[in-house]
XYZ file of C-alpha atoms in Angstrom:
696
model
C 41.989 -16.923 -22.414
C 38.378 -15.647 -23.598
C 37.105 -16.746 -19.904
C 40.166 -16.481 -18.610
C 39.261 -13.737 -16.341
C 35.539 -15.291 -15.643
C 37.359 -18.233 -14.448
C 39.702 -16.401 -12.470
C 37.093 -14.554 -10.411
C 35.115 -17.574 -9.992
C 31.246 -17.634 -8.599
C 31.819 -16.214 -5.424
C 33.312 -13.103 -6.447
C 30.268 -12.710 -8.814
C 27.623 -13.292 -5.931
C 29.486 -11.011 -3.592
C 29.256 -8.550 -6.223
C 26.284 -9.218 -6.866
C 24.918 -8.707 -2.883
C 27.482 -5.473 -2.474
C 25.246 -3.709 -5.476
C 22.067 -4.597 -3.004
C 22.960 -2.986 -0.554
C 24.163 -0.096 -2.042
C 21.882 0.267 -3.852
C 19.464 0.211 -0.992
C 20.947 2.647 0.716
C 20.915 5.035 -2.537
C 17.417 4.126 -3.012
C 15.989 4.597 0.419
C 19.147 5.451 2.754
C 20.684 3.239 5.826
C 17.682 4.739 8.593
C 14.705 2.392 7.886
C 17.055 -0.858 8.783
C 16.449 0.462 12.643
C 14.060 -1.828 13.485
C 12.798 0.436 16.195
C 11.734 2.938 13.711
C 8.202 2.065 13.029
C 6.575 6.155 12.322
C 7.550 6.627 8.600
C 5.102 2.531 8.203
C 2.047 4.103 9.620
C 0.426 5.810 6.661
C -1.024 3.770 3.356
C -0.366 0.036 2.668
C 2.556 -0.204 4.853
C 0.128 0.624 7.590
C -1.401 -2.842 6.940
C 1.326 -4.553 6.979
C 3.081 -2.765 10.398
C -0.399 -2.902 12.025
C -0.889 -6.532 10.930
C 2.138 -7.355 12.494
C 2.356 -5.584 15.462
C -1.421 -7.515 15.681
C 0.393 -10.697 15.067
C 3.183 -10.905 17.349
C 0.877 -10.273 20.282
C -1.614 -13.017 19.165
C -0.655 -16.840 20.939
C 0.752 -18.568 19.167
C -2.003 -21.089 16.874
C -2.602 -23.560 14.471
C -2.528 -22.444 11.649
C 0.237 -21.184 12.788
C -0.338 -17.278 10.321
C -4.279 -16.480 12.389
C -4.845 -13.800 14.778
C -7.707 -13.404 16.738
C -6.659 -9.210 17.065
C -8.111 -7.615 13.377
C -11.512 -8.502 13.262
C -12.740 -10.215 16.283
C -13.829 -12.657 17.144
C -13.351 -14.265 13.393
C -9.708 -14.868 12.698
C -7.503 -13.260 10.087
C -4.551 -14.663 8.212
C -1.491 -12.395 8.423
C -1.737 -13.497 4.562
C -3.800 -11.158 4.346
C -2.345 -8.315 5.530
C 0.265 -8.822 3.434
C 2.996 -8.488 6.405
C 5.555 -10.940 4.508
C 4.542 -14.281 6.470
C 8.453 -15.421 6.603
C 9.379 -12.615 8.484
C 6.440 -12.508 10.588
C 6.727 -16.709 11.585
C 10.283 -15.645 11.879
C 10.352 -12.363 13.426
C 7.920 -13.296 15.930
C 9.987 -16.656 17.374
C 12.696 -14.037 18.082
C 9.785 -11.148 19.294
C 10.569 -11.879 22.835
C 14.421 -10.703 22.278
C 13.167 -7.844 20.659
C 11.883 -4.706 21.575
C 8.381 -4.405 22.628
C 7.555 -2.616 19.124
C 9.616 -2.987 16.239
C 9.241 -3.746 12.543
C 11.251 -5.927 9.906
C 10.399 -4.063 6.548
C 13.421 -2.034 6.734
C 15.634 -5.469 6.670
C 12.823 -7.368 3.988
C 13.802 -4.577 2.041
C 17.599 -4.955 1.752
C 16.931 -7.971 2.148
C 15.389 -8.153 -1.040
C 18.176 -6.053 -3.011
C 20.597 -8.711 -1.858
C 18.958 -11.485 -3.477
C 18.196 -9.890 -6.393
C 21.860 -9.190 -7.206
C 22.586 -12.713 -6.138
C 20.336 -14.129 -8.353
C 20.916 -11.784 -11.281
C 24.757 -12.658 -11.091
C 24.079 -16.112 -10.817
C 22.086 -15.834 -13.988
C 24.955 -14.257 -15.332
C 27.889 -16.310 -13.980
C 26.246 -19.764 -15.825
C 25.600 -17.196 -19.068
C 29.654 -16.412 -19.156
C 29.284 -12.957 -18.536
C 32.122 -10.691 -17.454
C 32.433 -9.411 -14.423
C 31.429 -6.170 -15.191
C 28.801 -7.391 -17.528
C 27.731 -9.334 -14.249
C 27.656 -5.149 -12.748
C 26.256 -3.834 -15.990
C 22.910 -7.422 -15.741
C 22.619 -6.832 -11.709
C 22.323 -3.666 -11.268
C 19.265 -3.854 -14.531
C 17.514 -6.041 -12.439
C 17.822 -4.167 -9.803
C 16.907 -0.976 -11.089
C 13.314 -1.901 -12.234
C 11.175 0.348 -11.594
C 8.238 -2.220 -11.136
C 10.058 -3.826 -8.359
C 11.289 -0.126 -7.048
C 7.737 1.104 -6.927
C 6.180 -1.486 -4.211
C 8.725 -0.775 -1.586
C 7.528 0.273 0.924
C 4.215 0.550 -0.947
C 3.328 -2.653 -1.119
C 5.862 -4.136 0.677
C 5.289 -7.586 0.277
C 5.329 -7.336 -3.583
C 8.626 -5.981 -3.578
C 9.922 -9.696 -3.550
C 10.159 -10.224 -6.655
C 14.036 -12.070 -5.951
C 11.582 -15.251 -6.215
C 10.875 -14.791 -9.843
C 14.392 -14.492 -10.655
C 15.064 -17.620 -8.771
C 12.194 -19.277 -10.103
C 13.895 -18.106 -13.055
C 17.625 -19.413 -12.383
C 15.678 -22.576 -11.817
C 14.881 -23.052 -14.815
C 17.970 -21.871 -17.235
C 20.193 -23.558 -14.975
C 20.033 -27.370 -16.556
C 22.716 -28.255 -14.902
C 22.416 -28.168 -12.164
C 18.806 -29.081 -11.462
C 19.162 -32.052 -14.578
C 18.639 -34.309 -11.333
C 14.705 -34.378 -11.345
C 14.576 -35.154 -7.664
C 16.934 -32.018 -7.467
C 14.317 -30.216 -9.562
C 11.163 -31.416 -7.362
C 12.912 -29.461 -3.835
C 13.670 -26.725 -5.934
C 10.241 -25.722 -7.223
C 8.751 -26.743 -3.647
C 10.851 -24.370 -2.556
C 10.074 -21.766 -5.247
C 6.376 -22.433 -4.572
C 6.765 -22.625 -0.705
C 8.337 -19.440 -0.512
C 5.829 -17.455 -3.207
C 3.123 -18.649 -0.646
C 4.988 -17.284 2.637
C 5.864 -13.839 0.370
C 2.830 -12.912 -1.731
C -0.137 -15.208 -2.853
C 0.673 -12.886 -6.318
C 3.512 -14.629 -6.570
C 2.085 -18.143 -7.541
C 0.619 -17.903 -10.351
C 3.917 -16.381 -11.891
C 6.418 -18.876 -10.467
C 3.967 -22.322 -11.655
C 4.052 -20.540 -15.125
C 7.506 -20.386 -15.314
C 8.187 -24.240 -13.532
C 5.286 -25.066 -16.720
C 7.402 -23.860 -18.832
C 10.141 -25.756 -17.340
C 8.771 -29.323 -17.601
C 8.394 -28.203 -21.429
C 11.662 -28.408 -21.753
C 12.014 -31.927 -20.466
C 9.317 -33.899 -22.051
C 10.857 -36.268 -24.212
C 9.167 -38.901 -23.909
C 5.920 -40.597 -22.816
C 6.972 -41.753 -19.177
C 8.404 -37.773 -19.178
C 4.873 -36.523 -18.955
C 4.005 -38.687 -15.645
C 7.119 -37.502 -14.023
C 6.244 -33.714 -15.087
C 2.798 -33.772 -14.160
C 4.275 -35.355 -10.471
C 6.782 -32.781 -10.051
C 3.757 -30.476 -10.083
C 1.480 -31.811 -7.613
C 3.921 -32.363 -5.410
C 5.120 -28.879 -6.148
C 1.974 -27.178 -5.904
C 1.259 -28.606 -3.045
C 4.555 -27.248 -0.876
C 2.801 -24.363 -2.247
C -0.789 -25.001 -0.934
C 0.732 -26.274 1.987
C 2.643 -23.558 3.375
C -0.705 -21.679 2.598
C -2.963 -23.888 4.868
C -0.015 -23.146 7.408
C -0.643 -19.927 7.536
C -4.716 -19.904 7.501
C -5.066 -18.993 4.466
C -8.208 -21.430 3.473
C -9.595 -20.866 7.663
C -12.650 -18.997 7.962
C -14.632 -17.290 4.858
C -12.553 -14.927 3.772
C -13.379 -13.572 0.307
C -9.855 -13.762 -1.272
C -11.926 -13.708 -4.516
C -12.125 -10.047 -5.518
C -14.395 -7.365 -7.790
C -12.281 -5.690 -11.192
C -10.738 -8.325 -12.993
C -9.877 -6.600 -16.523
C -9.720 -3.013 -14.505
C -6.529 -4.030 -13.143
C -4.761 -5.488 -15.881
C -1.946 -4.494 -18.356
C -1.842 -2.143 -21.349
C 0.139 -3.127 -24.357
C 2.370 0.158 -23.836
C 3.221 -1.027 -20.101
C 6.819 -1.804 -20.566
C 7.594 1.705 -22.901
C 4.065 3.953 -20.636
C 6.650 5.376 -17.605
C 4.443 6.842 -15.231
C 6.043 9.632 -14.330
C 9.485 7.107 -13.616
C 11.124 8.434 -16.465
C 13.352 11.649 -17.636
C 13.173 10.698 -21.038
C 9.890 9.421 -21.593
C 6.203 10.410 -22.028
C 3.522 9.015 -19.548
C 1.371 6.976 -22.047
C -2.635 6.700 -21.117
C -4.093 3.989 -19.710
C -7.235 2.137 -20.711
C -8.671 2.209 -17.000
C -7.544 3.821 -13.850
C -6.559 0.875 -12.463
C -4.294 -0.227 -15.294
C -1.582 1.343 -12.893
C -1.393 -2.265 -11.254
C 0.166 -3.797 -15.166
C 2.704 -1.810 -14.510
C 5.590 -2.941 -16.643
C 7.834 0.071 -17.603
C 11.459 -1.238 -17.910
C 13.206 2.088 -17.874
C 15.634 2.934 -21.299
C 19.028 1.067 -20.052
C 17.120 -1.915 -20.728
C 14.689 -0.476 -23.689
C 18.028 0.045 -25.115
C 19.306 -3.001 -23.983
C 16.238 -4.942 -26.093
C 17.015 -2.538 -29.180
C 20.513 -3.194 -29.211
C 19.604 -7.065 -29.409
C 17.367 -6.719 -31.836
C 19.210 -4.869 -34.333
C 22.048 -6.727 -33.978
C 20.647 -9.774 -34.498
C 18.980 -8.920 -37.526
C 22.682 -7.560 -38.488
C 24.444 -10.599 -37.681
C 21.505 -13.524 -38.387
C 23.824 -15.071 -41.712
C 27.209 -15.458 -39.124
C 25.126 -16.968 -36.667
C 22.051 -18.864 -38.155
C 20.242 -21.237 -35.593
C 23.063 -21.817 -34.291
C 22.345 -21.298 -30.633
C 17.927 -22.570 -31.781
C 16.669 -24.628 -29.251
C 13.027 -26.137 -30.442
C 11.493 -27.059 -26.954
C 13.084 -24.371 -25.306
C 12.113 -21.733 -27.622
C 8.398 -22.971 -26.866
C 8.627 -22.702 -22.987
C 9.476 -18.997 -23.338
C 6.733 -18.296 -26.116
C 4.861 -20.309 -23.251
C 5.428 -18.281 -20.471
C 5.669 -14.980 -22.225
C 1.912 -15.555 -23.520
C 0.300 -17.115 -20.753
C 1.820 -13.688 -18.133
C 0.513 -11.493 -20.992
C -2.681 -12.967 -21.176
C -3.612 -13.779 -17.616
C -2.316 -10.208 -16.836
C -4.541 -9.164 -19.075
C -7.346 -10.039 -17.314
C -10.676 -10.116 -19.762
C -9.279 -6.601 -22.156
C -7.211 -5.991 -24.550
C -5.906 -2.467 -24.785
C -3.321 -0.383 -25.994
C -3.094 2.773 -24.511
C -6.798 4.619 -23.863
C -7.734 2.717 -26.407
C -10.004 -0.942 -24.960
C -9.381 -3.361 -28.491
C -11.612 -6.279 -27.682
C -12.302 -7.832 -24.331
C -13.597 -11.853 -23.203
C -15.790 -13.558 -20.713
C -13.659 -16.462 -18.755
C -16.675 -19.435 -17.852
C -17.461 -18.582 -14.169
C -15.608 -21.610 -12.488
C -12.844 -20.189 -13.757
C -13.098 -16.643 -14.119
C -13.855 -17.161 -10.371
C -10.362 -18.992 -9.465
C -8.810 -15.994 -11.734
C -10.834 -13.439 -9.975
C -8.165 -14.545 -6.512
C -5.964 -12.443 -8.580
C -7.996 -9.217 -10.075
C -4.616 -7.358 -9.873
C -3.729 -9.371 -12.802
C -1.077 -6.448 -15.102
C 1.179 -7.583 -12.477
C 1.975 -10.848 -13.999
C 3.945 -9.015 -16.257
C 6.917 -8.659 -13.964
C 8.486 -12.077 -14.727
C 8.583 -11.042 -18.629
C 10.217 -7.529 -17.712
C 12.729 -9.796 -16.598
C 13.066 -11.786 -19.278
C 13.700 -8.994 -20.991
C 16.487 -8.349 -19.216
C 18.142 -11.696 -19.369
C 16.950 -13.050 -23.194
C 18.475 -9.554 -24.007
C 21.871 -10.110 -22.558
C 22.229 -14.095 -22.647
C 21.389 -13.118 -26.530
C 24.073 -10.321 -27.489
C 26.359 -12.276 -25.349
C 26.593 -14.625 -27.893
C 26.955 -12.584 -31.105
C 29.454 -10.465 -30.044
C 32.546 -10.032 -28.781
C 32.931 -9.857 -24.618
C 34.164 -5.597 -24.988
C 31.873 -5.096 -27.620
C 28.744 -6.862 -25.073
C 30.982 -5.429 -21.970
C 30.140 -1.600 -23.533
C 26.888 -1.839 -24.552
C 26.079 -3.495 -21.277
C 27.472 -0.274 -19.104
C 26.370 2.639 -21.738
C 22.836 1.255 -20.763
C 23.036 1.481 -16.814
C 24.498 4.240 -17.416
C 21.180 5.168 -19.363
C 18.684 3.644 -17.125
C 20.424 5.310 -13.898
C 20.179 8.392 -16.254
C 16.316 7.631 -17.163
C 15.296 6.357 -13.327
C 17.708 9.566 -11.949
C 15.382 11.201 -11.174
C 12.821 9.386 -9.312
C 15.286 7.976 -7.447
C 16.496 10.651 -5.981
C 12.030 11.906 -5.154
C 11.993 8.325 -3.431
C 15.188 9.088 -1.719
C 14.292 12.728 -0.341
C 10.247 11.480 0.289
C 8.667 11.550 3.446
C 5.639 9.602 4.655
C 2.394 11.743 5.426
C 1.676 12.314 9.039
C -0.304 9.344 10.275
C -3.503 10.466 11.638
C -3.731 9.388 15.416
C -6.123 10.197 17.899
C -4.268 12.705 19.445
C -7.249 14.172 21.745
C -7.018 14.440 25.470
C -10.149 11.609 26.119
C -7.776 8.588 25.041
C -5.166 9.953 27.708
C -8.094 10.031 30.090
C -9.046 6.597 30.057
C -8.458 3.193 31.888
C -7.227 1.157 29.012
C -7.337 -1.619 31.900
C -10.810 -1.797 31.872
C -11.548 -2.359 28.166
C -10.821 -5.401 25.854
C -12.621 -4.222 22.604
C -12.700 -1.566 20.426
C -16.114 -2.181 18.341
C -17.264 0.449 15.049
C -20.559 -0.053 15.216
C -20.502 1.845 12.434
C -17.958 1.254 9.208
C -14.843 3.260 9.427
C -12.392 4.181 6.874
C -9.216 4.280 7.951
C -8.766 1.827 11.339
C -4.962 3.052 11.798
C -5.335 5.249 14.201
C -7.667 2.788 16.635
C -5.059 0.267 15.625
C -2.100 2.525 17.239
C -4.331 2.697 20.634
C -4.738 -1.415 21.697
C -1.627 -2.239 20.423
C -0.562 0.393 22.562
C -2.820 -1.692 25.214
C -3.232 -5.514 24.173
C -6.627 -4.000 22.917
C -8.681 -6.237 19.750
C -10.049 -4.391 17.219
C -13.588 -5.498 15.772
C -12.497 -4.767 11.813
C -9.015 -3.449 9.731
C -8.349 -2.414 6.660
C -6.610 -5.686 5.290
C -6.554 -6.387 1.435
C -9.135 -9.511 1.577
C -11.193 -10.411 5.396
C -14.419 -12.337 5.852
C -16.809 -8.884 4.911
C -19.842 -10.723 5.786
C -18.847 -12.025 9.580
C -17.518 -8.835 9.894
C -20.923 -6.761 9.267
C -22.788 -9.433 10.931
C -21.383 -8.537 13.533
C -22.111 -5.307 13.518
C -24.932 -5.533 12.861
C -25.994 -8.388 16.136
C -24.033 -5.493 17.685
C -26.715 -2.510 16.915
C -29.158 -4.880 17.732
C -27.781 -5.676 21.096
C -26.993 -1.508 21.601
C -30.940 -1.127 20.887
C -32.077 -3.663 23.784
C -29.815 -2.102 26.338
C -27.127 -4.664 26.674
C -23.687 -3.935 26.375
C -20.661 -4.467 27.688
C -18.723 -2.503 29.793
C -15.506 -4.029 28.194
C -16.414 -2.611 24.507
C -15.746 1.121 23.401
C -17.852 1.258 20.558
C -16.739 3.349 18.461
C -19.546 5.652 15.692
C -18.554 7.705 13.261
C -21.230 9.415 13.218
C -23.592 11.139 16.406
C -25.636 7.565 17.370
C -29.559 7.661 16.894
C -31.444 7.644 19.955
C -32.674 4.270 19.008
C -29.553 2.510 19.205
C -28.241 3.882 22.389
C -31.079 2.739 24.664
C -28.654 2.573 27.566
C -27.494 3.976 30.104
C -23.786 4.927 27.817
C -22.375 8.035 27.708
C -21.286 9.175 24.165
C -18.378 11.046 24.232
C -16.544 12.727 21.058
C -13.062 13.120 20.087
C -10.781 13.557 16.701
C -14.224 13.885 14.869
C -15.092 10.077 16.224
C -18.368 9.917 18.921
C -17.337 6.560 21.796
C -19.855 4.924 24.470
C -18.867 3.448 27.170
C -20.547 2.174 29.949
C -18.306 3.591 32.164
C -17.558 7.815 33.423
C -14.752 7.953 31.631
C -12.339 10.944 34.226
C -12.368 14.761 33.140
C -14.158 13.899 30.494
C -17.745 15.759 29.978
C -20.581 13.664 27.536
C -21.237 15.359 24.155
C -24.818 16.339 25.141
C -23.767 17.890 28.009
C -21.152 20.153 26.368
C -22.190 23.430 25.312
C -20.070 24.692 22.438
C -18.105 27.800 23.645
C -16.708 25.122 25.850
C -14.708 23.420 23.611
C -11.104 24.273 22.993
C -10.978 21.149 20.837
C -11.799 21.461 16.903
C -12.252 18.122 16.097
C -14.937 18.101 18.848
C -15.725 21.347 17.701
C -16.656 20.701 14.115
C -18.666 17.422 15.391
C -21.032 20.066 17.714
C -21.708 22.304 15.514
C -22.880 19.245 13.149
C -25.360 18.959 16.058
C -26.606 22.968 15.662
C -29.570 22.896 13.956
C -31.098 26.465 14.230
C -28.202 28.819 13.715
C -25.744 29.862 11.202
C -22.272 29.014 11.375
C -19.975 31.395 9.243
C -16.118 30.015 8.655
C -13.202 32.575 7.641
C -9.418 32.412 7.351
C -7.218 34.602 8.358
C -3.483 34.826 7.183
C -2.723 31.044 6.105
C -5.621 27.984 7.513
C -4.700 24.876 5.385
C -1.170 23.355 6.429
C -2.117 22.670 10.499
C -5.077 20.611 9.365
C -5.110 17.174 10.275
C -7.421 14.142 8.677
C -9.160 14.246 11.693
C -10.111 17.782 11.107
C -10.767 17.144 7.303
C -13.383 14.475 8.030
C -15.035 17.286 10.351
C -15.511 19.521 7.616
C -16.174 17.202 4.774
C -19.108 16.172 7.373
C -20.401 19.509 7.672
C -20.076 19.803 4.022
C -16.934 21.510 3.320
C -14.284 21.490 0.478
C -11.071 19.405 1.839
C -8.557 22.933 2.204
C -5.162 21.412 2.296
C -3.649 23.103 -0.688
C -5.185 25.812 -0.164
C -2.191 27.909 1.486
C -2.339 31.128 1.616
C -5.816 31.153 0.741
C -8.897 33.784 1.182
C -11.888 31.659 2.664
C -14.538 31.836 3.656
C -18.372 29.770 4.220
C -21.530 29.837 5.430
C -23.839 27.591 6.809
C -27.510 27.518 8.028
C -29.001 25.174 9.536
C -26.955 21.888 8.591
C -27.288 23.145 5.053
C -24.456 25.334 2.526
C -25.609 28.336 1.874
C -21.951 30.129 0.772
C -18.902 28.457 1.032
C -15.497 29.642 -1.325
C -11.372 29.386 -1.602
C -9.415 32.218 -3.217
C -6.251 33.861 -4.017
C -8.101 37.103 -3.924
C -9.660 38.979 -1.759
C -13.149 37.779 -0.364
C -16.073 39.314 0.748
C -19.908 38.604 1.448
C -22.721 40.531 3.520
C -25.582 38.251 4.102
C -29.127 40.059 5.934
C -29.650 38.111 9.857
C -32.800 39.380 11.051
C -32.198 42.254 8.965
C -28.935 42.604 9.984
C -26.216 43.015 7.845
C -23.416 40.818 8.247
C -20.670 41.312 6.354
C -17.268 39.405 6.134
C -14.120 39.712 4.428
C -11.348 36.878 3.791
C -8.046 37.757 2.951
C -5.017 35.039 3.437
C -1.281 35.271 3.178
C -1.628 35.883 -0.696
C -4.318 38.425 -0.376
C -3.474 40.672 2.464
C -3.865 39.288 5.354
C -7.192 40.814 6.077
C -9.993 39.049 8.049
C -13.473 40.609 9.195
C -16.895 39.800 10.607
C -19.116 42.036 11.126
C -22.587 42.034 12.159
C -24.990 45.169 14.051
C -20.924 47.081 12.929
C -19.196 44.876 15.669
C -16.393 42.981 15.029
C -17.070 39.875 16.149
C -14.621 37.205 15.168
C -11.229 36.632 17.160
C -8.888 37.684 14.234
C -6.046 34.976 15.800
C -4.161 33.291 12.553
C -6.014 30.816 10.803
C -9.843 29.670 11.320
C -12.290 32.201 12.433
C -15.615 30.727 13.691
C -18.605 33.040 14.600
C -22.403 30.884 15.163
C -25.441 32.997 15.730
C -28.217 31.314 17.302
C -31.509 32.363 15.622
C -34.072 31.324 17.581
C -31.934 33.848 19.573
C -31.141 36.593 17.550
C -27.709 36.905 19.123
C -23.792 35.691 18.691
C -23.486 32.304 20.755
C -19.946 31.864 19.895
C -16.795 32.832 18.840
C -13.421 31.369 18.221
C -10.520 30.830 15.853
C -8.540 27.290 15.884
C -4.644 28.011 14.083
C -4.603 26.043 11.690
C -1.523 27.055 9.702
C 0.075 25.216 12.571
C -1.683 22.931 15.702
C -5.391 24.036 16.158
C -4.832 26.886 18.760
C -7.725 27.963 20.342
C -8.959 31.234 20.945
C -11.214 32.945 22.350
C -12.248 36.353 22.829
């Protein structure tokens, strides 16, 4: 009667419970609004921006072979959807059905809930196969779902949240009964490697290492070695074929990366909470990139492993080698050691100390450098700790004791991670940098096919938004891997064409700084919007070219800051009143930084004064206290006072004992022309709100 309840409930009940747990935990951690396919605004920043925009450009690309290519991101060169980490499996599937769906939609919320469902389902299968009770299944499946290394990747580096593929590989390895037939093993491992290729390439070495562990257990005779080699060749061929069909090998994409060892795992990985725990303190890393080796398993899993270790030591005499299998032990040792060694990259470190380093031979180093964020290789070990601890304790203790321990550990895990989970649930995406200037609405988008970045641009997402809405192409994009050599060559070709007087009427040329005269030699108009400069052969209705703008005519902060950058024989005084930081956009910050000024975000209601003389910072200070500064301009005293909301709301810019500033909330700016010896403009931008312009 010991397994009576297990038999009555059956496998379907376990699988259903695992799936339901996945759905419940998704709602608890992230909420249901992400399942709305038309809800896309939360995806437009950070890594999610790369995934989402990559998908949208891919959707607008005509089908071609290989199937995963698009030329809309790095025109005129193709780029695979693999390198925008847009979950190629879903990208292909949803592109097929896109004619029946809204013009702009996302599948990342669906991917997220599916990951948790499969995480719970596969964990349930493993628990069922090892005779766990239904209550134990609830606990162990939840522990598998509540792994920080998975939760932390969801909607951050979203494809890497597909860690159910690791559980699938572990299930194939452990389930000797279902996969005892050679043909079934070939099908299973071929499917796993193909799926890994279609989700994220970092899963490929993890799956292959677990597969080799399975192969070790299946070798009894010499002829078995040949069979296992054939299995590996077939499985790896399926994975490589999937990569080829997705266009991974197309062009000269630089798949090797720098940083092997820098993005490694630290030996403290399982207990280093990195801020996730309510109990355990964060431990130091040896390199700043070791966040990639984040493998904190949670206090509940740590407790489960400790329970197992203590129980094993106490009961070793009553269970001497009862379940010991040399091949299984060898397979486990190979898998764990291989993943740890690969995860360390080229350094062994504990906390902030690098214990020793090594180097791979050149050819091997180039291969391993494809997976430069090697610390991620620790993830399968996190799941093996959960499964291994459960399997062992379920063998040496009675069912009631195991159930109690598992449930206690689940409660500990929830308690330990509760604050961080709550923070994830409450968090909202940061506002995305957008191209809000009227200039973009004035464009006749039908005239343009391509947005070409003549200067390298840090954030191409705002231009991606414009391009998607108008079915345009980009010459560059924030992808994880791309053909940098060809992109730079195309940029140089564009510069040479512009210098020779050749330009194209269907291209918008984007500059981060005002272009030199030796670059723009043809009859082109140069406009400024959102701190960028745009060159085009067309005249934009209602928009004045940048060189014709007078500073006293400008009412948009981004353009105003760009014009300030071009002033040479002038003194610029910037002074904060009340609050001047909350409404600053990323574009505004970029404009201020191009003037050499600090990022004011985070200085809520603080006083601020900056003085720029001839393009050089003469004075800049930010403080909670009132600020006062006096300088001489042509023997006249200029007196400046700034008091943010924390210091009394005062603000003044006096010249010739006359108030020259607008004295409204935000950034008050006065521009003094040294040649004419006069104030040529006084303006205030309400940078607490929407940067509304005020003039006297």
